[in-house]
């Protein structure tokens, strides 16, 4: 079965410093992986997705993630944090082809705090 | 409309009451998902529709939960005889076509249900 593990429930960084949010996945096939962000009282928004094309994926707001099959990881990074990046971030894997559902399987989330 | 909308945004119910939560998908979107997000957790899959057909309801936690999408557009999630453990945010997500594992799901803002 597919699963994702977000290694940190909370991450704090200072404004202007790099961000690293860690995600490991487990999948019996070549997965599709996503990062979503959830701001308070707002809907989940897609940051980026990996769908077996380039392993380095660029997303919105300066975020990017690298798919590393050997490490089963899909960590999210940003070179310089902004106050507006403070939010909850979810790593997501989707059901495999042939499942008929393609539901998302979410990690437990990482709350990012950005300090002034 | 421009995005997925859900109503009501907030619902308080007394234990034992029935509730109905509505999802208005992006116009023309074929696939529709319901998720349950408990406090401090990632969303968990409840059920999936393709047009009016409910193709997967494996995530519904009990027979008190029922979902429908009679005309293949608006969907309603109904919870009968609510219990305190049903307190959560209920999210609706849609995809334009029949879902594939590479597809982006577009999420509504959610309905926060509190059962007293």
JSON list of C-alpha atoms in Angstrom, two decimals:
[
{"chain": "A", "resi": 1, "resn": "UNK", "atom": "CA", "xyz": [0.00, 0.00, 0.00]},
{"chain": "A", "resi": 2, "resn": "UNK", "atom": "CA", "xyz": [1.08, 3.54, -0.65]},
{"chain": "A", "resi": 3, "resn": "UNK", "atom": "CA", "xyz": [2.05, 5.79, 2.24]},
{"chain": "A", "resi": 4, "resn": "UNK", "atom": "CA", "xyz": [3.96, 8.96, 3.00]},
{"chain": "A", "resi": 5, "resn": "UNK", "atom": "CA", "xyz": [5.83, 9.93, 6.15]},
{"chain": "A", "resi": 6, "resn": "UNK", "atom": "CA", "xyz": [6.52, 13.53, 6.98]},
{"chain": "A", "resi": 7, "resn": "UNK", "atom": "CA", "xyz": [9.47, 13.45, 9.27]},
{"chain": "A", "resi": 8, "resn": "UNK", "atom": "CA", "xyz": [8.86, 16.72, 11.11]},
{"chain": "A", "resi": 9, "resn": "UNK", "atom": "CA", "xyz": [5.55, 17.85, 12.55]},
{"chain": "A", "resi": 10, "resn": "UNK", "atom": "CA", "xyz": [6.88, 21.38, 13.15]},
{"chain": "A", "resi": 11, "resn": "UNK", "atom": "CA", "xyz": [9.67, 23.36, 11.49]},
{"chain": "A", "resi": 12, "resn": "UNK", "atom": "CA", "xyz": [10.77, 26.87, 12.46]},
{"chain": "A", "resi": 13, "resn": "UNK", "atom": "CA", "xyz": [13.02, 29.02, 10.31]},
{"chain": "A", "resi": 14, "resn": "UNK", "atom": "CA", "xyz": [14.01, 32.65, 10.28]},
{"chain": "A", "resi": 15, "resn": "UNK", "atom": "CA", "xyz": [12.81, 34.85, 7.46]},
{"chain": "A", "resi": 16, "resn": "UNK", "atom": "CA", "xyz": [15.30, 34.79, 4.61]},
{"chain": "A", "resi": 17, "resn": "UNK", "atom": "CA", "xyz": [16.82, 31.41, 5.53]},
{"chain": "A", "resi": 18, "resn": "UNK", "atom": "CA", "xyz": [16.32, 28.14, 3.62]},
{"chain": "A", "resi": 19, "resn": "UNK", "atom": "CA", "xyz": [13.35, 25.87, 4.15]},
{"chain": "A", "resi": 20, "resn": "UNK", "atom": "CA", "xyz": [13.52, 22.06, 4.15]},
{"chain": "A", "resi": 21, "resn": "UNK", "atom": "CA", "xyz": [10.41, 19.96, 4.72]},
{"chain": "A", "resi": 22, "resn": "UNK", "atom": "CA", "xyz": [11.08, 16.23, 4.60]},
{"chain": "A", "resi": 23, "resn": "UNK", "atom": "CA", "xyz": [8.91, 13.53, 3.11]},
{"chain": "A", "resi": 24, "resn": "UNK", "atom": "CA", "xyz": [9.54, 9.83, 2.55]},
{"chain": "A", "resi": 25, "resn": "UNK", "atom": "CA", "xyz": [7.18, 7.64, 0.59]},
{"chain": "A", "resi": 26, "resn": "UNK", "atom": "CA", "xyz": [6.44, 3.97, 0.27]},
{"chain": "A", "resi": 27, "resn": "UNK", "atom": "CA", "xyz": [5.04, 2.66, -2.98]},
{"chain": "A", "resi": 28, "resn": "UNK", "atom": "CA", "xyz": [5.01, -0.56, -4.92]},
{"chain": "A", "resi": 29, "resn": "UNK", "atom": "CA", "xyz": [5.03, 1.25, -8.23]},
{"chain": "A", "resi": 30, "resn": "UNK", "atom": "CA", "xyz": [6.40, 4.46, -9.71]},
{"chain": "A", "resi": 31, "resn": "UNK", "atom": "CA", "xyz": [4.38, 6.97, -7.73]},
{"chain": "A", "resi": 32, "resn": "UNK", "atom": "CA", "xyz": [2.89, 10.37, -8.40]},
{"chain": "A", "resi": 33, "resn": "UNK", "atom": "CA", "xyz": [3.78, 12.71, -5.56]},
{"chain": "A", "resi": 34, "resn": "UNK", "atom": "CA", "xyz": [2.44, 16.10, -4.61]},
{"chain": "A", "resi": 35, "resn": "UNK", "atom": "CA", "xyz": [3.03, 18.86, -2.10]},
{"chain": "A", "resi": 36, "resn": "UNK", "atom": "CA", "xyz": [0.03, 20.89, -0.96]},
{"chain": "A", "resi": 37, "resn": "UNK", "atom": "CA", "xyz": [-0.07, 23.92, 1.32]},
{"chain": "A", "resi": 38, "resn": "UNK", "atom": "CA", "xyz": [-2.90, 24.81, 3.66]},
{"chain": "A", "resi": 39, "resn": "UNK", "atom": "CA", "xyz": [-3.14, 28.33, 5.03]},
{"chain": "A", "resi": 40, "resn": "UNK", "atom": "CA", "xyz": [-5.48, 28.93, 7.97]},
{"chain": "A", "resi": 41, "resn": "UNK", "atom": "CA", "xyz": [-9.11, 29.05, 6.88]},
{"chain": "A", "resi": 42, "resn": "UNK", "atom": "CA", "xyz": [-8.16, 28.48, 3.27]},
{"chain": "A", "resi": 43, "resn": "UNK", "atom": "CA", "xyz": [-8.41, 25.50, 0.97]},
{"chain": "A", "resi": 44, "resn": "UNK", "atom": "CA", "xyz": [-5.54, 23.20, 0.12]},
{"chain": "A", "resi": 45, "resn": "UNK", "atom": "CA", "xyz": [-3.43, 24.59, -2.70]},
{"chain": "A", "resi": 46, "resn": "UNK", "atom": "CA", "xyz": [-1.11, 22.62, -4.96]},
{"chain": "A", "resi": 47, "resn": "UNK", "atom": "CA", "xyz": [2.53, 23.68, -4.71]},
{"chain": "A", "resi": 48, "resn": "UNK", "atom": "CA", "xyz": [4.01, 21.17, -7.13]},
{"chain": "A", "resi": 49, "resn": "UNK", "atom": "CA", "xyz": [3.78, 17.60, -8.37]},
{"chain": "A", "resi": 50, "resn": "UNK", "atom": "CA", "xyz": [6.04, 14.84, -9.63]},
{"chain": "A", "resi": 51, "resn": "UNK", "atom": "CA", "xyz": [4.64, 12.58, -12.33]},
{"chain": "A", "resi": 52, "resn": "UNK", "atom": "CA", "xyz": [7.70, 10.64, -13.57]},
{"chain": "A", "resi": 53, "resn": "UNK", "atom": "CA", "xyz": [9.10, 13.37, -15.78]},
{"chain": "A", "resi": 54, "resn": "UNK", "atom": "CA", "xyz": [11.97, 15.53, -14.45]},
{"chain": "A", "resi": 55, "resn": "UNK", "atom": "CA", "xyz": [13.08, 14.52, -10.96]},
{"chain": "A", "resi": 56, "resn": "UNK", "atom": "CA", "xyz": [13.57, 18.14, -9.90]},
{"chain": "A", "resi": 57, "resn": "UNK", "atom": "CA", "xyz": [10.18, 19.79, -9.84]},
{"chain": "A", "resi": 58, "resn": "UNK", "atom": "CA", "xyz": [9.64, 23.51, -9.57]},
{"chain": "A", "resi": 59, "resn": "UNK", "atom": "CA", "xyz": [6.45, 24.86, -8.07]},
{"chain": "A", "resi": 60, "resn": "UNK", "atom": "CA", "xyz": [4.81, 28.09, -7.14]},
{"chain": "A", "resi": 61, "resn": "UNK", "atom": "CA", "xyz": [6.20, 30.72, -4.78]},
{"chain": "A", "resi": 62, "resn": "UNK", "atom": "CA", "xyz": [9.80, 29.58, -5.23]},
{"chain": "A", "resi": 63, "resn": "UNK", "atom": "CA", "xyz": [9.32, 26.06, -3.87]},
{"chain": "A", "resi": 64, "resn": "UNK", "atom": "CA", "xyz": [10.87, 23.00, -5.44]},
{"chain": "A", "resi": 65, "resn": "UNK", "atom": "CA", "xyz": [11.19, 19.31, -4.64]},
{"chain": "A", "resi": 66, "resn": "UNK", "atom": "CA", "xyz": [13.47, 16.54, -5.80]},
{"chain": "A", "resi": 67, "resn": "UNK", "atom": "CA", "xyz": [12.30, 12.99, -6.35]},
{"chain": "A", "resi": 68, "resn": "UNK", "atom": "CA", "xyz": [14.99, 10.54, -5.19]},
{"chain": "A", "resi": 69, "resn": "UNK", "atom": "CA", "xyz": [14.01, 6.98, -5.89]},
{"chain": "A", "resi": 70, "resn": "UNK", "atom": "CA", "xyz": [17.06, 5.49, -4.17]},
{"chain": "A", "resi": 71, "resn": "UNK", "atom": "CA", "xyz": [16.15, 7.30, -0.96]},
{"chain": "A", "resi": 72, "resn": "UNK", "atom": "CA", "xyz": [12.36, 7.09, -1.46]},
{"chain": "A", "resi": 73, "resn": "UNK", "atom": "CA", "xyz": [12.23, 10.79, -0.66]},
{"chain": "A", "resi": 74, "resn": "UNK", "atom": "CA", "xyz": [10.48, 13.86, -2.01]},
{"chain": "A", "resi": 75, "resn": "UNK", "atom": "CA", "xyz": [11.71, 16.72, 0.17]},
{"chain": "A", "resi": 76, "resn": "UNK", "atom": "CA", "xyz": [10.38, 20.24, -0.31]},
{"chain": "A", "resi": 77, "resn": "UNK", "atom": "CA", "xyz": [12.81, 23.16, -0.32]},
{"chain": "A", "resi": 78, "resn": "UNK", "atom": "CA", "xyz": [12.88, 26.91, -0.75]},
{"chain": "A", "resi": 79, "resn": "UNK", "atom": "CA", "xyz": [16.05, 29.00, -0.74]},
{"chain": "A", "resi": 80, "resn": "UNK", "atom": "CA", "xyz": [14.67, 31.89, 1.29]},
{"chain": "A", "resi": 81, "resn": "UNK", "atom": "CA", "xyz": [11.65, 31.81, 3.56]},
{"chain": "A", "resi": 82, "resn": "UNK", "atom": "CA", "xyz": [9.07, 34.57, 3.56]},
{"chain": "A", "resi": 83, "resn": "UNK", "atom": "CA", "xyz": [6.64, 35.38, 6.32]},
{"chain": "A", "resi": 84, "resn": "UNK", "atom": "CA", "xyz": [3.77, 34.43, 4.02]},
{"chain": "A", "resi": 85, "resn": "UNK", "atom": "CA", "xyz": [5.12, 30.86, 3.81]},
{"chain": "A", "resi": 86, "resn": "UNK", "atom": "CA", "xyz": [3.93, 30.12, 7.33]},
{"chain": "A", "resi": 87, "resn": "UNK", "atom": "CA", "xyz": [1.33, 27.38, 6.87]},
{"chain": "A", "resi": 88, "resn": "UNK", "atom": "CA", "xyz": [0.71, 23.62, 7.04]},
{"chain": "A", "resi": 89, "resn": "UNK", "atom": "CA", "xyz": [2.35, 21.57, 4.30]},
{"chain": "A", "resi": 90, "resn": "UNK", "atom": "CA", "xyz": [1.24, 18.12, 3.19]},
{"chain": "A", "resi": 91, "resn": "UNK", "atom": "CA", "xyz": [3.13, 15.53, 1.19]},
{"chain": "A", "resi": 92, "resn": "UNK", "atom": "CA", "xyz": [0.75, 13.38, -0.84]},
{"chain": "A", "resi": 93, "resn": "UNK", "atom": "CA", "xyz": [0.92, 10.20, -2.91]},
{"chain": "A", "resi": 94, "resn": "UNK", "atom": "CA", "xyz": [-1.89, 9.12, -5.19]},
{"chain": "A", "resi": 95, "resn": "UNK", "atom": "CA", "xyz": [-3.32, 5.68, -5.75]},
{"chain": "A", "resi": 96, "resn": "UNK", "atom": "CA", "xyz": [-1.59, 3.65, -8.44]},
{"chain": "A", "resi": 97, "resn": "UNK", "atom": "CA", "xyz": [-2.83, 3.17, -11.99]},
{"chain": "A", "resi": 98, "resn": "UNK", "atom": "CA", "xyz": [-5.46, 0.47, -12.16]},
{"chain": "A", "resi": 99, "resn": "UNK", "atom": "CA", "xyz": [-6.84, 1.17, -8.71]},
{"chain": "A", "resi": 100, "resn": "UNK", "atom": "CA", "xyz": [-9.85, 2.90, -10.21]},
{"chain": "A", "resi": 101, "resn": "UNK", "atom": "CA", "xyz": [-9.94, 5.54, -7.53]},
{"chain": "A", "resi": 102, "resn": "UNK", "atom": "CA", "xyz": [-6.84, 7.75, -7.55]},
{"chain": "A", "resi": 103, "resn": "UNK", "atom": "CA", "xyz": [-7.57, 8.98, -4.09]},
{"chain": "A", "resi": 104, "resn": "UNK", "atom": "CA", "xyz": [-4.87, 10.97, -2.39]},
{"chain": "A", "resi": 105, "resn": "UNK", "atom": "CA", "xyz": [-3.00, 9.58, 0.61]},
{"chain": "A", "resi": 106, "resn": "UNK", "atom": "CA", "xyz": [-1.82, 12.42, 2.79]},
{"chain": "A", "resi": 107, "resn": "UNK", "atom": "CA", "xyz": [1.02, 12.66, 5.25]},
{"chain": "A", "resi": 108, "resn": "UNK", "atom": "CA", "xyz": [0.29, 14.03, 8.70]},
{"chain": "A", "resi": 109, "resn": "UNK", "atom": "CA", "xyz": [1.54, 17.48, 7.77]},
{"chain": "A", "resi": 110, "resn": "UNK", "atom": "CA", "xyz": [4.39, 19.80, 8.73]},
{"chain": "A", "resi": 111, "resn": "UNK", "atom": "CA", "xyz": [3.59, 23.14, 10.28]},
{"chain": "A", "resi": 112, "resn": "UNK", "atom": "CA", "xyz": [6.07, 25.76, 9.09]},
{"chain": "A", "resi": 113, "resn": "UNK", "atom": "CA", "xyz": [6.70, 28.74, 11.30]},
{"chain": "A", "resi": 114, "resn": "UNK", "atom": "CA", "xyz": [8.67, 31.71, 9.94]},
{"chain": "A", "resi": 115, "resn": "UNK", "atom": "CA", "xyz": [10.32, 33.96, 12.49]},
{"chain": "A", "resi": 116, "resn": "UNK", "atom": "CA", "xyz": [10.89, 37.65, 11.81]},
{"chain": "B", "resi": 1, "resn": "UNK", "atom": "CA", "xyz": [-17.87, 29.13, -10.45]},
{"chain": "B", "resi": 2, "resn": "UNK", "atom": "CA", "xyz": [-14.16, 29.79, -10.20]},
{"chain": "B", "resi": 3, "resn": "UNK", "atom": "CA", "xyz": [-13.46, 27.07, -7.69]},
{"chain": "B", "resi": 4, "resn": "UNK", "atom": "CA", "xyz": [-14.90, 24.34, -5.52]},
{"chain": "B", "resi": 5, "resn": "UNK", "atom": "CA", "xyz": [-17.32, 25.71, -2.97]},
{"chain": "B", "resi": 6, "resn": "UNK", "atom": "CA", "xyz": [-18.68, 24.07, 0.15]},
{"chain": "B", "resi": 7, "resn": "UNK", "atom": "CA", "xyz": [-21.51, 24.96, 2.47]},
{"chain": "B", "resi": 8, "resn": "UNK", "atom": "CA", "xyz": [-21.98, 25.56, 5.24]},
{"chain": "B", "resi": 9, "resn": "UNK", "atom": "CA", "xyz": [-18.46, 26.61, 6.17]},
{"chain": "B", "resi": 10, "resn": "UNK", "atom": "CA", "xyz": [-19.18, 25.89, 9.84]},
{"chain": "B", "resi": 11, "resn": "UNK", "atom": "CA", "xyz": [-21.71, 23.56, 11.39]},
{"chain": "B", "resi": 12, "resn": "UNK", "atom": "CA", "xyz": [-22.40, 22.88, 15.04]},
{"chain": "B", "resi": 13, "resn": "UNK", "atom": "CA", "xyz": [-24.56, 19.89, 15.79]},
{"chain": "B", "resi": 14, "resn": "UNK", "atom": "CA", "xyz": [-25.79, 18.27, 18.95]},
{"chain": "B", "resi": 15, "resn": "UNK", "atom": "CA", "xyz": [-24.89, 14.63, 19.35]},
{"chain": "B", "resi": 16, "resn": "UNK", "atom": "CA", "xyz": [-27.50, 12.51, 17.64]},
{"chain": "B", "resi": 17, "resn": "UNK", "atom": "CA", "xyz": [-28.49, 15.13, 15.06]},
{"chain": "B", "resi": 18, "resn": "UNK", "atom": "CA", "xyz": [-28.30, 14.51, 11.33]},
{"chain": "B", "resi": 19, "resn": "UNK", "atom": "CA", "xyz": [-26.23, 16.88, 9.17]},
{"chain": "B", "resi": 20, "resn": "UNK", "atom": "CA", "xyz": [-25.85, 17.46, 5.44]},
{"chain": "B", "resi": 21, "resn": "UNK", "atom": "CA", "xyz": [-22.76, 19.00, 3.91]},
{"chain": "B", "resi": 22, "resn": "UNK", "atom": "CA", "xyz": [-22.79, 20.33, 0.36]},
{"chain": "B", "resi": 23, "resn": "UNK", "atom": "CA", "xyz": [-20.10, 20.49, -2.30]},
{"chain": "B", "resi": 24, "resn": "UNK", "atom": "CA", "xyz": [-20.40, 22.50, -5.51]},
{"chain": "B", "resi": 25, "resn": "UNK", "atom": "CA", "xyz": [-17.66, 21.36, -7.89]},
{"chain": "B", "resi": 26, "resn": "UNK", "atom": "CA", "xyz": [-15.93, 23.34, -10.57]},
{"chain": "B", "resi": 27, "resn": "UNK", "atom": "CA", "xyz": [-18.32, 23.38, -13.51]},
{"chain": "B", "resi": 28, "resn": "UNK", "atom": "CA", "xyz": [-17.90, 20.31, -15.68]},
{"chain": "B", "resi": 29, "resn": "UNK", "atom": "CA", "xyz": [-15.60, 18.44, -13.34]},
{"chain": "B", "resi": 30, "resn": "UNK", "atom": "CA", "xyz": [-16.28, 14.74, -13.60]},
{"chain": "B", "resi": 31, "resn": "UNK", "atom": "CA", "xyz": [-14.51, 13.32, -10.56]},
{"chain": "B", "resi": 32, "resn": "UNK", "atom": "CA", "xyz": [-15.37, 14.28, -6.99]},
{"chain": "B", "resi": 33, "resn": "UNK", "atom": "CA", "xyz": [-13.79, 13.19, -3.72]},
{"chain": "B", "resi": 34, "resn": "UNK", "atom": "CA", "xyz": [-14.71, 13.65, -0.06]},
{"chain": "B", "resi": 35, "resn": "UNK", "atom": "CA", "xyz": [-12.06, 13.69, 2.67]},
{"chain": "B", "resi": 36, "resn": "UNK", "atom": "CA", "xyz": [-12.22, 13.97, 6.45]},
{"chain": "B", "resi": 37, "resn": "UNK", "atom": "CA", "xyz": [-9.55, 15.98, 8.25]},
{"chain": "B", "resi": 38, "resn": "UNK", "atom": "CA", "xyz": [-9.39, 15.58, 12.01]},
{"chain": "B", "resi": 39, "resn": "UNK", "atom": "CA", "xyz": [-7.63, 18.22, 14.06]},
{"chain": "B", "resi": 40, "resn": "UNK", "atom": "CA", "xyz": [-3.87, 18.05, 13.60]},
{"chain": "B", "resi": 41, "resn": "UNK", "atom": "CA", "xyz": [-4.07, 15.34, 10.97]},
{"chain": "B", "resi": 42, "resn": "UNK", "atom": "CA", "xyz": [-3.88, 15.07, 7.23]},
{"chain": "B", "resi": 43, "resn": "UNK", "atom": "CA", "xyz": [-7.06, 14.57, 5.23]},
{"chain": "B", "resi": 44, "resn": "UNK", "atom": "CA", "xyz": [-8.30, 11.00, 4.91]},
{"chain": "B", "resi": 45, "resn": "UNK", "atom": "CA", "xyz": [-10.27, 9.66, 1.96]},
{"chain": "B", "resi": 46, "resn": "UNK", "atom": "CA", "xyz": [-13.96, 8.97, 2.42]},
{"chain": "B", "resi": 47, "resn": "UNK", "atom": "CA", "xyz": [-15.52, 8.40, -1.00]},
{"chain": "B", "resi": 48, "resn": "UNK", "atom": "CA", "xyz": [-15.18, 8.99, -4.75]},
{"chain": "B", "resi": 49, "resn": "UNK", "atom": "CA", "xyz": [-17.66, 9.76, -7.52]},
{"chain": "B", "resi": 50, "resn": "UNK", "atom": "CA", "xyz": [-17.23, 9.71, -11.25]},
{"chain": "B", "resi": 51, "resn": "UNK", "atom": "CA", "xyz": [-20.20, 11.68, -12.55]},
{"chain": "B", "resi": 52, "resn": "UNK", "atom": "CA", "xyz": [-23.16, 10.30, -10.58]},
{"chain": "B", "resi": 53, "resn": "UNK", "atom": "CA", "xyz": [-21.61, 6.92, -9.92]},
{"chain": "B", "resi": 54, "resn": "UNK", "atom": "CA", "xyz": [-20.08, 6.30, -6.50]},
{"chain": "B", "resi": 55, "resn": "UNK", "atom": "CA", "xyz": [-17.12, 4.15, -7.46]},
{"chain": "B", "resi": 56, "resn": "UNK", "atom": "CA", "xyz": [-15.41, 3.90, -4.11]},
{"chain": "B", "resi": 57, "resn": "UNK", "atom": "CA", "xyz": [-16.86, 4.34, -0.64]},
{"chain": "B", "resi": 58, "resn": "UNK", "atom": "CA", "xyz": [-14.25, 2.33, 1.20]},
{"chain": "B", "resi": 59, "resn": "UNK", "atom": "CA", "xyz": [-13.26, 5.25, 3.43]},
{"chain": "B", "resi": 60, "resn": "UNK", "atom": "CA", "xyz": [-16.67, 5.91, 4.94]},
{"chain": "B", "resi": 61, "resn": "UNK", "atom": "CA", "xyz": [-16.17, 5.15, 8.64]},
{"chain": "B", "resi": 62, "resn": "UNK", "atom": "CA", "xyz": [-19.61, 3.74, 9.35]},
{"chain": "B", "resi": 63, "resn": "UNK", "atom": "CA", "xyz": [-23.06, 3.25, 7.90]},
{"chain": "B", "resi": 64, "resn": "UNK", "atom": "CA", "xyz": [-24.01, 6.59, 9.45]},
{"chain": "B", "resi": 65, "resn": "UNK", "atom": "CA", "xyz": [-22.12, 8.27, 6.61]},
{"chain": "B", "resi": 66, "resn": "UNK", "atom": "CA", "xyz": [-23.78, 8.53, 3.23]},
{"chain": "B", "resi": 67, "resn": "UNK", "atom": "CA", "xyz": [-22.85, 10.51, 0.11]},
{"chain": "B", "resi": 68, "resn": "UNK", "atom": "CA", "xyz": [-24.70, 11.19, -3.09]},
{"chain": "B", "resi": 69, "resn": "UNK", "atom": "CA", "xyz": [-24.27, 13.03, -6.35]},
{"chain": "B", "resi": 70, "resn": "UNK", "atom": "CA", "xyz": [-27.54, 12.38, -8.17]},
{"chain": "B", "resi": 71, "resn": "UNK", "atom": "CA", "xyz": [-26.99, 14.54, -11.25]},
{"chain": "B", "resi": 72, "resn": "UNK", "atom": "CA", "xyz": [-23.26, 14.26, -11.48]},
{"chain": "B", "resi": 73, "resn": "UNK", "atom": "CA", "xyz": [-22.62, 17.78, -10.24]},
{"chain": "B", "resi": 74, "resn": "UNK", "atom": "CA", "xyz": [-23.43, 18.89, -6.68]},
{"chain": "B", "resi": 75, "resn": "UNK", "atom": "CA", "xyz": [-22.66, 16.34, -4.00]},
{"chain": "B", "resi": 76, "resn": "UNK", "atom": "CA", "xyz": [-23.98, 15.99, -0.48]},
{"chain": "B", "resi": 77, "resn": "UNK", "atom": "CA", "xyz": [-22.32, 14.18, 2.40]},
{"chain": "B", "resi": 78, "resn": "UNK", "atom": "CA", "xyz": [-24.82, 13.20, 5.05]},
{"chain": "B", "resi": 79, "resn": "UNK", "atom": "CA", "xyz": [-23.98, 12.07, 8.55]},
{"chain": "B", "resi": 80, "resn": "UNK", "atom": "CA", "xyz": [-26.75, 10.52, 10.59]},
{"chain": "B", "resi": 81, "resn": "UNK", "atom": "CA", "xyz": [-26.88, 10.44, 14.39]},
{"chain": "B", "resi": 82, "resn": "UNK", "atom": "CA", "xyz": [-23.69, 12.46, 14.72]},
{"chain": "B", "resi": 83, "resn": "UNK", "atom": "CA", "xyz": [-21.14, 11.50, 17.35]},
{"chain": "B", "resi": 84, "resn": "UNK", "atom": "CA", "xyz": [-18.38, 13.57, 18.91]},
{"chain": "B", "resi": 85, "resn": "UNK", "atom": "CA", "xyz": [-15.76, 11.64, 16.97]},
{"chain": "B", "resi": 86, "resn": "UNK", "atom": "CA", "xyz": [-17.33, 12.97, 13.76]},
{"chain": "B", "resi": 87, "resn": "UNK", "atom": "CA", "xyz": [-16.01, 16.44, 14.60]},
{"chain": "B", "resi": 88, "resn": "UNK", "atom": "CA", "xyz": [-13.61, 17.32, 11.79]},
{"chain": "B", "resi": 89, "resn": "UNK", "atom": "CA", "xyz": [-13.21, 19.39, 8.67]},
{"chain": "B", "resi": 90, "resn": "UNK", "atom": "CA", "xyz": [-14.84, 17.76, 5.66]},
{"chain": "B", "resi": 91, "resn": "UNK", "atom": "CA", "xyz": [-13.14, 18.55, 2.38]},
{"chain": "B", "resi": 92, "resn": "UNK", "atom": "CA", "xyz": [-14.41, 18.17, -1.15]},
{"chain": "B", "resi": 93, "resn": "UNK", "atom": "CA", "xyz": [-12.04, 17.92, -4.13]},
{"chain": "B", "resi": 94, "resn": "UNK", "atom": "CA", "xyz": [-12.66, 17.62, -7.84]},
{"chain": "B", "resi": 95, "resn": "UNK", "atom": "CA", "xyz": [-10.83, 16.72, -11.04]},
{"chain": "B", "resi": 96, "resn": "UNK", "atom": "CA", "xyz": [-11.82, 17.65, -14.56]},
{"chain": "B", "resi": 97, "resn": "UNK", "atom": "CA", "xyz": [-11.84, 14.22, -16.13]},
{"chain": "B", "resi": 98, "resn": "UNK", "atom": "CA", "xyz": [-12.01, 10.63, -15.05]},
{"chain": "B", "resi": 99, "resn": "UNK", "atom": "CA", "xyz": [-9.26, 10.58, -12.49]},
{"chain": "B", "resi": 100, "resn": "UNK", "atom": "CA", "xyz": [-5.72, 9.51, -13.23]},
{"chain": "B", "resi": 101, "resn": "UNK", "atom": "CA", "xyz": [-3.01, 9.17, -10.65]},
{"chain": "B", "resi": 102, "resn": "UNK", "atom": "CA", "xyz": [-1.14, 12.18, -12.07]},
{"chain": "B", "resi": 103, "resn": "UNK", "atom": "CA", "xyz": [-4.08, 14.53, -11.77]},
{"chain": "B", "resi": 104, "resn": "UNK", "atom": "CA", "xyz": [-4.25, 17.57, -9.55]},
{"chain": "B", "resi": 105, "resn": "UNK", "atom": "CA", "xyz": [-7.23, 17.65, -7.23]},
{"chain": "B", "resi": 106, "resn": "UNK", "atom": "CA", "xyz": [-8.82, 21.05, -6.58]},
{"chain": "B", "resi": 107, "resn": "UNK", "atom": "CA", "xyz": [-10.02, 21.43, -3.01]},
{"chain": "B", "resi": 108, "resn": "UNK", "atom": "CA", "xyz": [-12.83, 23.43, -1.53]},
{"chain": "B", "resi": 109, "resn": "UNK", "atom": "CA", "xyz": [-12.39, 25.40, 1.72]},
{"chain": "B", "resi": 110, "resn": "UNK", "atom": "CA", "xyz": [-14.03, 22.68, 3.77]},
{"chain": "B", "resi": 111, "resn": "UNK", "atom": "CA", "xyz": [-16.87, 22.48, 6.27]},
{"chain": "B", "resi": 112, "resn": "UNK", "atom": "CA", "xyz": [-15.84, 22.46, 9.91]},
{"chain": "B", "resi": 113, "resn": "UNK", "atom": "CA", "xyz": [-18.24, 20.22, 11.82]},
{"chain": "B", "resi": 114, "resn": "UNK", "atom": "CA", "xyz": [-18.34, 20.39, 15.60]},
{"chain": "B", "resi": 115, "resn": "UNK", "atom": "CA", "xyz": [-20.48, 17.86, 17.44]},
{"chain": "B", "resi": 116, "resn": "UNK", "atom": "CA", "xyz": [-21.32, 18.79, 21.02]}
]
